[in-house]
CSV table of C-alpha atoms and ligand atoms in Angstrom, one decimal:
chain,number,residue,atom,x,y,z
A,29,MET,CA,0.0,0.0,0.0
A,30,GLY,CA,2.9,2.3,0.8
A,31,LEU,CA,4.4,1.7,-2.7
A,32,LYS,CA,1.1,2.2,-4.4
A,33,GLY,CA,0.6,5.5,-2.6
A,34,LEU,CA,4.0,6.7,-3.9
A,35,THR,CA,2.9,6.4,-7.4
A,36,HIS,CA,0.9,9.7,-7.3
A,37,PRO,CA,1.8,13.0,-5.7
A,38,LYS,CA,-1.6,13.3,-4.1
A,39,THR,CA,-1.2,10.0,-2.2
A,40,ALA,CA,2.6,10.1,-1.9
A,41,VAL,CA,2.8,11.5,1.6
A,42,ARG,CA,0.4,8.9,2.9
A,43,GLY,CA,2.2,6.2,1.0
A,44,ASN,CA,5.5,7.3,2.6
A,45,VAL,CA,4.0,7.3,6.1
A,46,LEU,CA,2.4,3.9,5.5
A,47,GLY,CA,5.7,2.4,4.2
A,48,GLY,CA,7.6,3.8,7.2
A,49,LEU,CA,5.0,2.4,9.6
A,50,GLY,CA,5.2,-1.0,7.9
A,51,MET,CA,9.0,-1.0,8.3
A,52,LEU,CA,8.7,0.0,11.9
A,53,VAL,CA,6.3,-2.8,12.7
A,54,ALA,CA,8.5,-5.3,10.8
A,55,VAL,CA,11.7,-4.3,12.6
A,56,VAL,CA,10.2,-4.1,16.1
A,57,ALA,CA,8.4,-7.4,15.6
A,58,VAL,CA,11.5,-9.2,14.5
A,59,LEU,CA,13.7,-7.8,17.3
A,60,PHE,CA,11.0,-8.6,19.8
A,61,GLU,CA,10.1,-12.1,18.5
A,62,GLN,CA,13.7,-13.2,18.1
A,63,GLU,CA,14.4,-11.8,21.6
A,64,ILE,CA,17.3,-9.8,20.1
A,65,LEU,CA,16.4,-6.8,22.2
A,66,GLY,CA,14.5,-6.3,25.4
A,67,ILE,CA,11.9,-3.5,25.9
A,68,GLY,CA,14.7,-1.1,27.2
A,69,GLY,CA,16.9,-1.8,24.1
A,70,LEU,CA,13.9,-1.4,21.8
A,71,LEU,CA,12.8,1.9,23.3
A,72,GLY,CA,16.4,3.2,23.3
A,73,GLY,CA,16.8,2.2,19.6
A,74,LEU,CA,13.5,3.8,18.7
A,75,ALA,CA,14.5,7.0,20.4
A,76,ALA,CA,17.9,7.1,18.8
A,77,GLY,CA,16.5,6.3,15.3
A,78,THR,CA,13.7,8.9,15.6
A,79,LEU,CA,16.2,11.5,16.6
A,80,ILE,CA,18.6,10.8,13.8
A,81,GLY,CA,15.7,10.6,11.3
A,82,ALA,CA,14.2,13.9,12.5
A,83,LEU,CA,17.5,15.7,12.3
A,84,PHE,CA,18.0,14.5,8.7
A,85,ALA,CA,14.5,15.6,7.8
A,86,VAL,CA,14.8,19.0,9.3
A,87,ARG,CA,18.4,19.8,8.4
A,88,VAL,CA,19.1,18.3,5.0
A,89,GLN,CA,18.2,20.8,2.2
A,90,MET,CA,16.1,19.6,-0.7
A,91,THR,CA,19.1,20.3,-3.0
A,92,ALA,CA,21.2,17.9,-0.9
A,93,MET,CA,18.8,15.0,-1.4
A,94,PRO,CA,20.8,13.2,-4.0
A,95,GLN,CA,23.8,12.7,-1.7
A,96,LEU,CA,21.5,11.6,1.1
A,97,VAL,CA,20.0,9.0,-1.2
A,98,ALA,CA,23.6,8.1,-2.2
A,99,ILE,CA,24.7,7.4,1.3
A,100,PHE,CA,21.5,5.5,2.1
A,101,ASN,CA,22.1,3.2,-0.9
A,102,GLY,CA,25.6,2.7,0.4
A,103,PHE,CA,24.3,1.6,3.7
A,104,GLY,CA,22.0,-0.9,1.9
A,105,GLY,CA,24.9,-2.3,0.0
A,106,ALA,CA,27.0,-2.5,3.2
A,107,ALA,CA,24.2,-4.3,5.0
A,108,SER,CA,24.0,-6.9,2.3
A,109,ALA,CA,27.8,-7.4,2.3
A,110,LEU,CA,27.6,-7.8,6.1
A,111,VAL,CA,24.8,-10.3,5.9
A,112,ALA,CA,26.9,-12.3,3.5
A,113,ALA,CA,29.9,-12.1,5.7
A,114,GLY,CA,27.9,-13.1,8.8
A,115,GLU,CA,26.4,-16.0,7.0
A,116,TYR,CA,29.8,-17.1,5.7
A,117,VAL,CA,30.9,-17.6,9.2
A,118,ALA,CA,27.7,-19.5,9.9
A,119,VAL,CA,28.3,-21.7,6.9
A,120,SER,CA,31.9,-22.4,7.9
A,121,ASP,CA,30.5,-23.5,11.3
A,122,HIS,CA,28.6,-26.6,10.2
A,123,GLY,CA,27.4,-27.1,13.8
A,124,SER,CA,25.0,-24.2,13.5
A,125,GLY,CA,21.4,-24.8,12.7
A,126,VAL,CA,21.3,-22.2,10.0
A,127,LEU,CA,22.1,-24.6,7.1
A,128,VAL,CA,19.7,-27.2,8.4
A,129,ASP,CA,16.9,-24.8,8.5
A,130,LYS,CA,17.5,-23.8,4.9
A,131,ALA,CA,18.2,-27.2,3.5
A,132,SER,CA,14.6,-27.7,2.3
A,133,TYR,CA,14.5,-24.2,0.7
A,134,PHE,CA,17.7,-24.8,-1.3
A,135,ALA,CA,16.4,-28.3,-2.1
A,136,SER,CA,13.5,-26.8,-4.0
A,137,LEU,CA,15.9,-24.5,-5.8
A,138,THR,CA,18.1,-27.3,-6.8
A,139,ALA,CA,15.4,-29.9,-7.5
A,140,GLN,CA,16.9,-30.6,-10.9
A,141,GLY,CA,20.0,-31.8,-9.1
A,142,MET,CA,22.2,-29.6,-11.3
A,143,ILE,CA,24.0,-27.9,-8.4
A,144,SER,CA,24.1,-28.5,-4.7
A,145,HIS,CA,22.6,-26.1,-2.2
A,146,HIS,CA,26.1,-25.4,-0.9
A,147,ALA,CA,26.9,-24.2,-4.4
A,148,VAL,CA,23.9,-21.9,-4.5
A,149,GLU,CA,24.7,-20.5,-1.1
A,150,SER,CA,28.4,-20.0,-1.8
A,151,LEU,CA,27.6,-18.2,-5.1
A,152,ALA,CA,24.9,-16.0,-3.4
A,153,ILE,CA,27.3,-15.2,-0.5
A,154,GLY,CA,30.1,-14.2,-3.0
A,155,PHE,CA,27.7,-12.2,-5.1
A,156,ALA,CA,26.1,-10.3,-2.2
A,157,GLY,CA,29.6,-9.5,-0.9
A,158,LEU,CA,30.8,-8.3,-4.3
A,159,VAL,CA,27.8,-6.1,-5.2
A,160,GLY,CA,27.3,-5.0,-1.6
A,161,ALA,CA,30.9,-3.9,-1.1
A,162,ALA,CA,31.2,-2.2,-4.5
A,163,THR,CA,27.8,-0.4,-3.9
A,164,PHE,CA,29.0,0.8,-0.5
A,165,THR,CA,32.3,2.3,-1.6
A,166,GLY,CA,30.9,3.6,-4.9
A,167,SER,CA,28.1,5.4,-2.9
A,168,VAL,CA,30.6,6.9,-0.4
A,169,ILE,CA,32.5,8.4,-3.3
A,170,ALA,CA,29.3,9.7,-4.9
A,171,PHE,CA,28.3,11.2,-1.6
A,172,ALA,CA,31.8,12.8,-1.2
A,173,LYS,CA,31.6,14.3,-4.7
A,174,LEU,CA,28.1,15.8,-4.3
A,175,GLN,CA,28.8,17.0,-0.8
A,176,GLU,CA,32.0,18.6,-2.2
A,177,LEU,CA,34.2,16.7,0.3
A,178,ILE,CA,36.3,15.9,-2.8
A,179,SER,CA,36.2,17.5,-6.2
A,180,GLY,CA,33.4,16.5,-8.5
A,181,LYS,CA,35.7,16.3,-11.5
A,182,VAL,CA,36.4,13.3,-13.6
A,183,TYR,CA,39.4,11.6,-12.1
A,184,ASN,CA,41.4,10.3,-15.0
A,185,ILE,CA,43.8,7.9,-13.3
A,186,PRO,CA,46.1,6.4,-15.9
A,187,GLY,CA,45.1,2.9,-16.8
A,188,ASN,CA,41.7,3.3,-15.0
A,189,GLN,CA,39.9,1.5,-17.8
A,190,PHE,CA,42.2,-1.4,-17.6
A,191,LEU,CA,42.2,-1.4,-13.8
A,192,THR,CA,38.3,-1.4,-13.7
A,193,MET,CA,38.2,-4.2,-16.1
A,194,ALA,CA,40.8,-6.2,-14.2
A,195,LEU,CA,39.0,-5.6,-10.9
A,196,THR,CA,35.6,-6.6,-12.4
A,197,LEU,CA,36.9,-9.8,-14.0
A,198,GLY,CA,39.0,-10.6,-10.9
A,199,SER,CA,36.1,-10.2,-8.5
A,200,LEU,CA,33.7,-12.2,-10.7
A,201,GLY,CA,36.4,-14.9,-11.0
A,202,MET,CA,36.8,-15.0,-7.2
A,203,CYS,CA,33.0,-15.3,-6.9
A,204,GLY,CA,33.1,-18.3,-9.2
A,205,TYR,CA,36.1,-19.8,-7.5
A,206,MET,CA,34.1,-19.7,-4.2
A,207,LEU,CA,31.9,-22.4,-5.8
A,208,VAL,CA,34.8,-24.9,-6.0
A,209,ALA,CA,37.1,-23.9,-3.1
A,210,PRO,CA,35.4,-21.6,-0.7
A,211,SER,CA,37.6,-20.1,2.0
A,212,VAL,CA,37.3,-17.2,4.4
A,213,MET,CA,40.5,-15.6,3.1
A,214,LEU,CA,39.1,-15.7,-0.4
A,215,PHE,CA,35.8,-14.1,0.7
A,216,TRP,CA,37.7,-11.2,2.4
A,217,LEU,CA,39.9,-10.7,-0.6
A,218,LEU,CA,36.8,-10.6,-2.8
A,219,ILE,CA,35.3,-7.9,-0.5
A,220,ALA,CA,38.6,-5.9,-0.7
A,221,VAL,CA,38.7,-6.1,-4.5
A,222,ALA,CA,35.0,-5.2,-4.9
A,223,SER,CA,35.5,-2.2,-2.6
A,224,VAL,CA,38.4,-0.9,-4.8
A,225,LEU,CA,36.2,-1.5,-7.9
A,226,GLY,CA,33.4,0.7,-6.5
A,227,ILE,CA,35.9,3.5,-5.8
A,228,ALA,CA,37.5,3.2,-9.3
A,229,LEU,CA,34.2,3.2,-11.1
A,230,VAL,CA,32.7,6.2,-9.5
A,231,LEU,CA,35.9,8.3,-9.3
A,232,ARG,CA,36.0,8.6,-13.0
A,233,ILE,CA,32.4,9.9,-13.3
A,234,GLY,CA,31.8,13.6,-13.2
A,235,GLY,CA,29.9,15.2,-10.3
A,236,ALA,CA,27.1,16.3,-12.6
A,237,ASP,CA,26.4,12.8,-13.8
A,238,MET,CA,26.1,11.6,-10.2
A,239,PRO,CA,22.3,11.4,-10.2
A,240,VAL,CA,22.4,8.8,-12.9
A,241,VAL,CA,25.1,6.9,-11.0
A,242,ILE,CA,23.0,7.1,-7.8
A,243,ALA,CA,20.0,5.6,-9.6
A,244,LEU,CA,22.3,2.8,-10.7
A,245,LEU,CA,23.8,2.3,-7.3
A,246,ASN,CA,20.3,2.2,-5.9
A,247,SER,CA,19.6,-0.6,-8.3
A,248,LEU,CA,22.8,-2.4,-7.3
A,249,SER,CA,21.9,-2.1,-3.6
A,250,GLY,CA,18.6,-3.9,-4.5
A,251,ILE,CA,20.5,-6.6,-6.4
A,252,ALA,CA,22.8,-7.0,-3.4
A,253,ALA,CA,19.8,-7.3,-1.1
A,254,ALA,CA,18.2,-9.9,-3.4
A,255,ALA,CA,21.5,-11.9,-3.3
A,256,ALA,CA,21.4,-11.6,0.5
A,257,GLY,CA,17.9,-13.0,0.3
A,258,PHE,CA,19.3,-16.1,-1.3
A,259,VAL,CA,21.9,-16.3,1.4
A,260,LEU,CA,19.3,-16.1,4.1
A,261,ALA,CA,16.8,-18.2,2.2
A,262,ASN,CA,14.4,-15.3,2.7
A,263,THR,CA,11.8,-15.0,-0.1
A,264,SER,CA,10.6,-11.5,0.9
A,265,LEU,CA,14.1,-10.1,0.8
A,266,ILE,CA,14.6,-11.6,-2.7
A,267,ILE,CA,11.3,-10.0,-3.8
A,268,ALA,CA,12.0,-6.6,-2.2
A,269,GLY,CA,15.6,-6.6,-3.5
A,270,SER,CA,14.5,-7.5,-7.0
A,271,LEU,CA,11.9,-4.7,-6.9
A,272,VAL,CA,14.5,-2.1,-6.0
A,273,GLY,CA,17.0,-3.6,-8.5
A,274,ALA,CA,14.5,-3.5,-11.4
A,275,SER,CA,13.0,0.0,-10.6
A,276,GLY,CA,16.5,1.4,-10.2
A,277,VAL,CA,17.5,0.2,-13.6
A,278,ILE,CA,14.3,1.6,-15.2
A,279,LEU,CA,15.0,5.0,-13.6
A,280,THR,CA,18.6,4.9,-14.8
A,281,VAL,CA,17.4,4.2,-18.4
A,282,ILE,CA,14.8,7.0,-18.2
A,283,MET,CA,17.4,9.5,-17.1
A,284,CYS,CA,19.9,8.5,-19.7
A,285,LYS,CA,17.3,8.7,-22.4
A,286,ALA,CA,16.2,12.2,-21.3
A,287,MET,CA,19.8,13.3,-21.6
A,288,ASN,CA,20.3,11.4,-24.9
A,289,ARG,CA,23.3,9.6,-23.4
A,290,SER,CA,23.9,5.9,-23.2
A,291,LEU,CA,24.7,4.3,-19.8
A,292,ALA,CA,28.1,3.3,-21.1
A,293,ASN,CA,28.7,7.0,-22.1
A,294,VAL,CA,27.8,8.1,-18.5
A,295,LEU,CA,29.9,5.4,-16.9
A,296,PHE,CA,33.0,5.5,-19.1
A,297,GLY,CA,32.7,8.5,-21.4
A,298,GLY,CA,33.1,11.5,-19.0
A,299,VAL,CA,31.0,14.6,-19.5
A,300,ALA,CA,30.6,16.0,-23.0
A,301,VAL,CA,31.5,19.6,-22.4
A,302,ALA,CA,32.0,21.9,-25.3
A,303,ALA,CA,33.2,25.4,-24.8
A,304,GLY,CA,31.1,26.9,-27.6
A,305,ASP,CA,31.7,30.4,-28.9
A,306,GLN,CA,29.5,32.7,-26.8
A,307,GLU,CA,30.5,35.9,-28.6
A,308,ASP,CA,29.1,34.9,-32.0
A,309,ILE,CA,25.8,33.8,-30.6
A,310,TYR,CA,25.0,36.6,-28.2
A,311,THR,CA,26.8,39.8,-29.4
A,312,GLY,CA,24.3,42.5,-30.2
A,313,LYS,CA,21.3,40.2,-30.0
A,314,ILE,CA,20.5,40.1,-26.3
A,315,LYS,CA,17.5,42.1,-25.2
A,316,GLU,CA,17.3,42.9,-21.5
A,317,THR,CA,14.0,43.4,-19.7
A,318,ASP,CA,12.9,44.4,-16.2
A,319,ALA,CA,10.1,43.7,-13.7
A,320,ASP,CA,7.9,46.5,-15.1
A,321,GLU,CA,8.0,45.2,-18.7
A,322,VAL,CA,7.4,41.7,-17.5
A,323,ALA,CA,4.3,42.9,-15.6
A,324,ILE,CA,3.0,44.5,-18.7
A,325,LEU,CA,3.5,41.3,-20.8
A,326,LEU,CA,1.9,39.2,-18.0
A,327,ASP,CA,-1.1,41.5,-17.7
A,328,ALA,CA,-1.8,41.2,-21.4
A,329,ALA,CA,-1.3,37.4,-21.5
A,330,ASP,CA,-4.1,34.8,-21.4
A,331,ARG,CA,-1.9,31.8,-21.1
A,332,VAL,CA,1.4,31.8,-19.1
A,333,VAL,CA,3.7,28.8,-18.8
A,334,PHE,CA,6.6,28.5,-16.3
A,335,VAL,CA,9.5,26.3,-17.3
A,336,PRO,CA,11.4,25.7,-14.1
A,337,GLY,CA,15.0,24.4,-13.9
A,338,TYR,CA,18.0,24.0,-11.7
A,339,GLY,CA,18.2,27.8,-10.9
A,340,MET,CA,14.7,27.7,-9.3
A,341,ALA,CA,16.0,25.0,-6.9
A,342,VAL,CA,19.2,27.0,-6.1
A,343,ALA,CA,17.3,30.2,-5.5
A,344,GLN,CA,14.5,28.4,-3.6
A,345,ALA,CA,12.1,30.5,-5.7
A,346,GLN,CA,9.1,28.2,-5.5
A,347,HIS,CA,7.3,30.2,-2.9
A,348,ALA,CA,7.6,33.4,-4.9
A,349,VAL,CA,6.4,31.4,-8.0
A,350,ARG,CA,3.3,30.3,-6.0
A,351,GLU,CA,2.6,34.0,-5.1
A,352,LEU,CA,2.9,35.1,-8.7
A,353,THR,CA,0.8,32.1,-9.9
A,354,ASN,CA,-2.0,33.1,-7.4
A,355,GLN,CA,-2.0,36.6,-8.7
A,356,LEU,CA,-2.1,35.6,-12.3
A,357,LYS,CA,-4.9,33.2,-11.7
A,358,LYS,CA,-6.9,35.8,-9.8
A,359,ARG,CA,-6.6,37.9,-13.0
A,360,GLY,CA,-8.1,35.0,-15.0
A,361,LYS,CA,-5.0,33.8,-16.7
A,362,THR,CA,-4.3,30.1,-17.4
A,363,VAL,CA,-1.1,29.2,-15.7
A,364,GLU,CA,0.8,25.9,-16.3
A,365,PHE,CA,4.2,24.4,-15.6
A,366,ALA,CA,6.2,22.6,-18.2
A,367,ILE,CA,8.2,19.9,-16.6
A,368,HIS,CA,11.3,18.4,-18.3
A,369,PRO,CA,12.2,14.9,-17.0
A,370,VAL,CA,15.8,15.9,-16.1
A,371,ALA,CA,15.3,19.6,-15.2
A,372,GLY,CA,17.3,20.3,-12.0
A,373,ARG,CA,19.6,17.7,-10.6
A,374,MET,CA,17.5,14.7,-9.7
A,375,PRO,CA,14.5,13.0,-11.1
A,376,GLY,CA,11.3,14.7,-10.0
A,377,HIS,CA,13.3,17.7,-8.7
A,378,MET,CA,10.8,20.3,-10.0
A,379,ASN,CA,7.7,18.2,-9.0
A,380,VAL,CA,9.0,18.0,-5.4
A,381,LEU,CA,9.7,21.8,-5.2
A,382,LEU,CA,6.3,22.8,-6.7
A,383,ALA,CA,4.4,20.2,-4.6
A,384,GLU,CA,6.1,21.8,-1.5
A,385,VAL,CA,4.2,25.0,-2.3
A,386,ASP,CA,0.9,23.3,-3.2
A,387,ILE,CA,0.9,24.0,-6.9
A,388,PRO,CA,-2.0,21.8,-8.1
A,389,TYR,CA,-0.6,18.7,-9.7
A,390,ASP,CA,-3.0,19.1,-12.7
A,391,ASP,CA,-1.1,22.4,-13.6
A,392,LEU,CA,2.1,20.4,-14.1
A,393,LYS,CA,2.4,19.3,-17.7
A,394,GLU,CA,4.9,16.8,-19.0
A,395,MET,CA,7.1,17.7,-21.9
A,396,GLU,CA,5.3,15.6,-24.5
A,397,GLU,CA,1.9,16.9,-23.5
A,398,ILE,CA,2.7,20.6,-23.5
A,399,ASN,CA,5.2,20.9,-26.4
A,400,PRO,CA,2.7,20.7,-29.3
A,401,THR,CA,0.8,23.6,-27.7
A,402,PHE,CA,3.6,26.2,-27.3
A,403,GLY,CA,2.4,28.1,-30.4
A,404,GLU,CA,-0.6,29.2,-28.3
A,405,VAL,CA,1.4,30.3,-25.2
A,406,ASP,CA,1.5,34.1,-24.7
A,407,VAL,CA,4.3,34.2,-22.2
A,408,ALA,CA,6.8,31.4,-21.3
A,409,ILE,CA,8.8,32.1,-18.2
A,410,VAL,CA,12.1,30.1,-18.2
A,411,LEU,CA,13.0,30.2,-14.6
A,412,GLY,CA,16.7,29.1,-14.0
A,413,ALA,CA,16.5,26.5,-16.7
A,414,ASN,CA,19.0,26.3,-19.5
A,415,ASP,CA,19.9,23.0,-21.2
A,416,VAL,CA,16.3,21.7,-21.1
A,417,VAL,CA,15.2,24.6,-23.3
A,418,ASN,CA,18.3,24.8,-25.6
A,419,PRO,CA,17.0,24.6,-29.2
A,420,VAL,CA,20.4,23.3,-30.5
A,421,ALA,CA,19.5,19.9,-29.1
A,422,ARG,CA,16.7,19.8,-31.6
A,423,ASP,CA,18.3,21.8,-34.5
A,424,ASP,CA,22.1,21.1,-34.5
A,425,PRO,CA,23.1,17.4,-35.0
A,426,ASP,CA,26.7,18.3,-34.1
A,427,SER,CA,25.8,19.7,-30.6
A,428,PRO,CA,27.0,17.7,-27.6
A,429,ILE,CA,23.3,17.6,-26.5
A,430,ALA,CA,22.0,16.7,-30.0
A,431,GLY,CA,18.9,14.6,-29.8
A,432,MET,CA,18.1,15.4,-26.1
A,433,PRO,CA,14.4,16.1,-26.0
A,434,ILE,CA,13.8,19.7,-25.0
A,435,ILE,CA,10.8,21.9,-24.0
A,436,ASP,CA,10.0,24.0,-27.1
A,437,VAL,CA,9.7,27.4,-25.4
A,438,ASP,CA,11.2,29.1,-28.4
A,439,ARG,CA,7.9,28.5,-30.2
A,440,ALA,CA,5.9,30.6,-27.6
A,441,ARG,CA,4.9,34.2,-28.5
A,442,ASN,CA,7.1,35.8,-25.8
A,443,VAL,CA,9.9,34.1,-23.8
A,444,ILE,CA,11.2,35.6,-20.6
A,445,VAL,CA,14.4,34.0,-19.4
A,446,ILE,CA,15.2,34.6,-15.7
A,447,LYS,CA,18.8,33.8,-14.8
A,448,ARG,CA,21.8,35.7,-13.3
A,449,SER,CA,24.0,35.9,-16.4
A,450,LEU,CA,24.6,34.4,-19.8
A,451,SER,CA,26.5,31.5,-18.1
A,452,PRO,CA,25.9,28.1,-19.6
A,453,GLY,CA,24.1,25.3,-17.7
A,454,PHE,CA,25.2,21.8,-16.9
A,455,ALA,CA,26.2,20.9,-20.4
A,456,GLY,CA,28.5,23.9,-20.7
A,457,ILE,CA,27.2,25.1,-24.0
A,458,PRO,CA,25.7,28.5,-25.1
A,459,ASN,CA,22.0,28.7,-25.7
A,460,PRO,CA,20.8,30.5,-28.9
A,461,LEU,CA,17.3,30.8,-27.2
A,462,PHE,CA,18.7,33.9,-25.3
A,463,ALA,CA,19.4,35.7,-28.6
A,464,ASN,CA,16.0,34.9,-30.3
A,465,ASP,CA,13.8,37.8,-31.4
A,466,ASN,CA,11.0,36.7,-29.1
A,467,THR,CA,13.2,36.3,-26.0
A,468,LEU,CA,13.8,38.9,-23.3
A,469,MET,CA,16.5,38.3,-20.7
A,470,PHE,CA,15.5,39.2,-17.1
A,471,PHE,CA,18.9,39.0,-15.3
A,472,GLY,CA,18.8,38.3,-11.6
A,473,ASP,CA,18.4,35.7,-8.9
A,474,ALA,CA,15.3,33.6,-9.7
A,475,LYS,CA,13.5,34.4,-6.4
A,476,GLY,CA,14.2,38.1,-6.4
A,477,ALA,CA,13.2,38.4,-10.1
A,478,ILE,CA,9.9,36.7,-9.6
A,479,MET,CA,9.1,38.7,-6.4
A,480,SER,CA,9.8,42.0,-8.2
A,481,ALA,CA,7.7,40.9,-11.2
A,482,ASN,CA,4.9,40.1,-8.8
A,483,THR,CA,5.1,43.5,-7.0
A,484,ALA,CA,5.2,45.3,-10.4
A,485,LEU,CA,2.1,43.4,-11.5
A,486,GLU,CA,0.3,44.2,-8.3
A,487,GLU,CA,1.0,47.9,-8.9
A,488,TYR,CA,0.3,47.8,-12.6
B,509,NAP,P1,21.0,23.9,-16.3
B,509,NAP,O1,21.1,23.6,-17.7
B,509,NAP,O2,22.0,23.3,-15.4
B,509,NAP,O3,20.9,25.4,-16.1
B,509,NAP,C1,20.6,26.0,-14.9
B,509,NAP,C2,20.7,27.5,-15.0
B,509,NAP,O4,20.3,28.0,-13.8
B,509,NAP,C3,22.2,28.0,-15.2
B,509,NAP,O5,22.4,28.4,-16.5
B,509,NAP,C4,22.3,29.2,-14.2
B,509,NAP,O6,22.6,30.4,-14.9
B,509,NAP,C5,20.9,29.3,-13.6
B,509,NAP,N1,20.9,29.6,-12.2
B,509,NAP,C6,21.7,29.1,-11.2
B,509,NAP,N2,21.4,29.7,-10.0
B,509,NAP,C7,20.5,30.6,-10.2
B,509,NAP,C8,19.8,31.5,-9.4
B,509,NAP,N3,20.0,31.6,-8.1
B,509,NAP,N4,18.8,32.2,-10.0
B,509,NAP,C9,18.5,32.2,-11.3
B,509,NAP,N5,19.2,31.3,-12.1
B,509,NAP,C10,20.1,30.5,-11.6
B,509,NAP,O7,19.6,23.4,-15.7
B,509,NAP,P2,18.3,22.7,-16.3
B,509,NAP,O8,17.9,23.4,-17.5
B,509,NAP,O9,17.4,22.4,-15.2
B,509,NAP,O10,18.9,21.3,-16.9
B,509,NAP,C11,19.3,20.3,-16.0
B,509,NAP,C12,20.7,19.8,-16.5
B,509,NAP,O11,21.2,18.9,-15.6
B,509,NAP,C13,20.5,19.0,-17.9
B,509,NAP,O12,21.7,19.2,-18.7
B,509,NAP,C14,20.5,17.6,-17.4
B,509,NAP,O13,20.9,16.7,-18.4
B,509,NAP,C15,21.4,17.6,-16.2
B,509,NAP,N6,21.1,16.5,-15.3
B,509,NAP,C16,19.9,16.4,-14.7
B,509,NAP,C17,19.7,15.3,-13.8
B,509,NAP,C18,18.3,15.1,-13.2
B,509,NAP,O14,18.0,14.0,-12.7
B,509,NAP,N7,17.4,16.1,-13.2
B,509,NAP,C19,20.7,14.4,-13.6
B,509,NAP,C20,21.9,14.6,-14.1
B,509,NAP,C21,22.1,15.7,-15.0
B,509,NAP,P3,23.2,31.6,-14.2
B,509,NAP,O15,24.5,31.1,-13.6
B,509,NAP,O16,23.5,32.6,-15.3
B,509,NAP,O17,22.3,32.1,-13.2
């Protein structure tokens, strides 16, 4: 029910609460039933967990959500690796009841008699350790990059490609070797190699590509959990892990498609940054505007579309946008929001910010839905967005972002672009939209600019 609730913004908060409650009941029931903790320990754990969770909820900014998700994925991976390690010790100790309990479970898996249940278990332990450890260290690097603890650049270590390949093949080989000659030493070596693999893989990916990597790491943490499910002979863990694994892969593919990049390009290609010649594109063609002129345009408009981007998130301009929207609606205008799937820096970034200020979900239009109607838009307000409205993606096959689907704001009657300067966005390329005849540049911080336009409209 929690997951179902999360499928729509209207029910998402309830879904989140339900999911959390479900986990609480599950954890408390297991700790209680297995007599792992007494009442005192349970209450202490609940208090500590609640405090940590509340601190995260209050203190972590929405823009810092990707790194929080990254570190949570990492913990998931580490948990799976630890389960594998713990179980390895139990398997080595044949006196424990663990294997006996699971014998019938593995018997059903190995009914064909192709492989023994020891083999299934050894393989699962090795695999959970490999994926879990690589997910943990990879996620820590992703967290460090996004939190700016280390530089977000692409670390081009000489021979990295060869090293990554060797580590991947080496760890897979060790995993396979555990089938024939399992040993505790081999297991720890596997964990060590997989940990270096996670670091080597993520170090060479630029900070701006981290959201895609995080979606991938999320998927890997699910796969590690599913492997841990095989280790523990726990069907629900296998199901839950597979669910996370599959949905993480789907999200990764959606993000790659929306940026017109292949996953291989994100993982191994570095970021396509082209300097571009700003002078040629902008000189003599930029028309500046101010709050008063924007107010006049808005007053005359029937249909206004906001196109929010990363800059709205940085400026935390969503409250000001809500105020302006209210005033426009009061004046009988149609107000909509065009949402690009990779606007901002994480999937659903714009949806979350606009939901925070109670913009009705029906006013949010997906790119495919709103694009054909831009010819009838009187004023399009591009708010801190850049790449997602760059027409070169559509018109120039040689551009680094060629083929990336964009929001066709340039087809609106009037375009107002709000940003602080002519600086490029994430892709690092100039945007000819700014020099178009129907574009006016309103330079300034997104929040301040919207507030001043709102005041000017009130006074108009
Ligand atoms: P963008 O292309 O990165 O451009 C954002 C613009 O916001 C900048 O040009 C900047 O210009 C402006 N800005 C920054 N702070 C501002 C402020 N305080 N007030 C006003 N403007 C401000 O953003 P986008 O159009 O949203 O596109 C997202 C990009 O991120 C895409 O290239 C996408 O591929 C990439 N990406 C997205 C995701 C995701 O999941 N959403 C994941 C990975 C990569 P000034 O400096 O001149 O103000």
